[in-house]
mmCIF file of C-alpha atoms in Angstrom:
data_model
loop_
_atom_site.group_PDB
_atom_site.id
_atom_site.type_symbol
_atom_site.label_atom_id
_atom_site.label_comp_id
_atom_site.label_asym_id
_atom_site.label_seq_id
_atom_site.Cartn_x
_atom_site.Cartn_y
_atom_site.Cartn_z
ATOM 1 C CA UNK O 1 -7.257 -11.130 -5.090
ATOM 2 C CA UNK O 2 -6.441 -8.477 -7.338
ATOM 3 C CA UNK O 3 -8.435 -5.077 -7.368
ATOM 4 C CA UNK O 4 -7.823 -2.420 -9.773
ATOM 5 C CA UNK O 5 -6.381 1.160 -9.452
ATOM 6 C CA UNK O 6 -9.446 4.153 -8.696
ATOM 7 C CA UNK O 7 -6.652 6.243 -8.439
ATOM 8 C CA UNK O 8 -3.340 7.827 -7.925
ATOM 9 C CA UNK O 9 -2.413 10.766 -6.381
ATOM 10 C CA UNK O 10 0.476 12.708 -6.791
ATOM 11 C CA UNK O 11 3.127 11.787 -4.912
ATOM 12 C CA UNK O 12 4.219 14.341 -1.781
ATOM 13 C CA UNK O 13 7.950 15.025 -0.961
ATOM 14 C CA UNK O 14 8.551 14.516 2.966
ATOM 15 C CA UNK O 15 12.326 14.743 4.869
ATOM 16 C CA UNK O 16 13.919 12.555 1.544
ATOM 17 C CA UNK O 17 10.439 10.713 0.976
ATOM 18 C CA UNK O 18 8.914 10.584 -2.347
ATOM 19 C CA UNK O 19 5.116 9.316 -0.641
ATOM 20 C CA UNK O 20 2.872 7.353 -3.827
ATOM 21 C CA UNK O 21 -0.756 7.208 -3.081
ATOM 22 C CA UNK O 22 -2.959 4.623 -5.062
ATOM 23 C CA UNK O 23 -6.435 4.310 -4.128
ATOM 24 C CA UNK O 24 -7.423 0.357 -5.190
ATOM 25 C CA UNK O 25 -10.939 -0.630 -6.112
ATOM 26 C CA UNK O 26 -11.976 -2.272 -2.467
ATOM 27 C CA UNK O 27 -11.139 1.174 -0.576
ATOM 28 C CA UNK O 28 -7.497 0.022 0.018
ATOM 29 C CA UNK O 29 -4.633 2.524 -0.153
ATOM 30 C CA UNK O 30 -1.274 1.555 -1.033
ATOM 31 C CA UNK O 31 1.029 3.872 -0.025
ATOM 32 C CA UNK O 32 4.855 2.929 -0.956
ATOM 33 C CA UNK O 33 7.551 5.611 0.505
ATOM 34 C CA UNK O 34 10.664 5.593 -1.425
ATOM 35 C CA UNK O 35 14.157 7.043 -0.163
ATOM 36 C CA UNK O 36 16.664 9.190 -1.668
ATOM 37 C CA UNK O 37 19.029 6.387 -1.121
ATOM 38 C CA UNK O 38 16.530 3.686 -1.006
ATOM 39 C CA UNK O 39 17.846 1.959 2.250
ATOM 40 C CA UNK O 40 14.831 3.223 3.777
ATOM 41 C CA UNK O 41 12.001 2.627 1.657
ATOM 42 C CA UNK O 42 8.757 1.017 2.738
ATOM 43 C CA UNK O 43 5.065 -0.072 1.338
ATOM 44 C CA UNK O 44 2.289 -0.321 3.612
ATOM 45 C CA UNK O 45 -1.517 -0.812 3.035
ATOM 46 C CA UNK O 46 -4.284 1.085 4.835
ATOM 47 C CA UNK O 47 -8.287 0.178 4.563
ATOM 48 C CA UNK O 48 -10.721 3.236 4.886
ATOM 49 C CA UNK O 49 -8.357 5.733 5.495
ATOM 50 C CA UNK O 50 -8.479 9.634 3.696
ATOM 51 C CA UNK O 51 -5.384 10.484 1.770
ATOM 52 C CA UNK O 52 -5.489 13.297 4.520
ATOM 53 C CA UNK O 53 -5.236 10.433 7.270
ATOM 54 C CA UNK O 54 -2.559 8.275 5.574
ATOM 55 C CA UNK O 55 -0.410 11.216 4.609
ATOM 56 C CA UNK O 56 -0.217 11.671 8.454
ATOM 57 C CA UNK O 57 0.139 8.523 9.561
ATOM 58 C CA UNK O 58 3.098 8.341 7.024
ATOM 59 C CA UNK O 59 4.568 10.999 8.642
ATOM 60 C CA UNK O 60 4.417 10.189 11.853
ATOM 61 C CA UNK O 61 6.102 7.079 10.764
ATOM 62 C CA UNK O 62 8.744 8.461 8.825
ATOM 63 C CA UNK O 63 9.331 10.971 11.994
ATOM 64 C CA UNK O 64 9.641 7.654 14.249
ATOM 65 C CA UNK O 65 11.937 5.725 12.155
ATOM 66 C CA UNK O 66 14.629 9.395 11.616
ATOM 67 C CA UNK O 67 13.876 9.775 15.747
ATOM 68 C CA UNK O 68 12.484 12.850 15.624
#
């Protein structure tokens, strides 16, 4: 099923991350992180999560997959 964009958010720069937010009509975010060099890059979907929540989440991942 297809839901339409609420909104987008601007994106947020994180350790070579360019982080796109887009809010979709049944409260799903999609958040798609895109690498400097694009080897790296990665979309994932989160249901009732805050931007606030996501962004951290997104971090945390980004963290795990550099091994920090």
């Amino acid at each position: 099923m297809f839901y339409h964009t609420i909104k987008e958010y601007k994106s947020v720069r994180y350790k070579g991350y360019d982080i796109f937010l887009e809010l979709k009509a049944n409260n799903m975010m999609i958040a798609s992180c895109i690498h400097d060099d694009d080897r790296n890059s990665f979309t994932n979907k989160y249901i009732d999560y805050s931007k606030k929540e996501v962004v951290s989440m997104l971090k945390n991942k980004i963290n795990q997959m550099k091994g920090n």
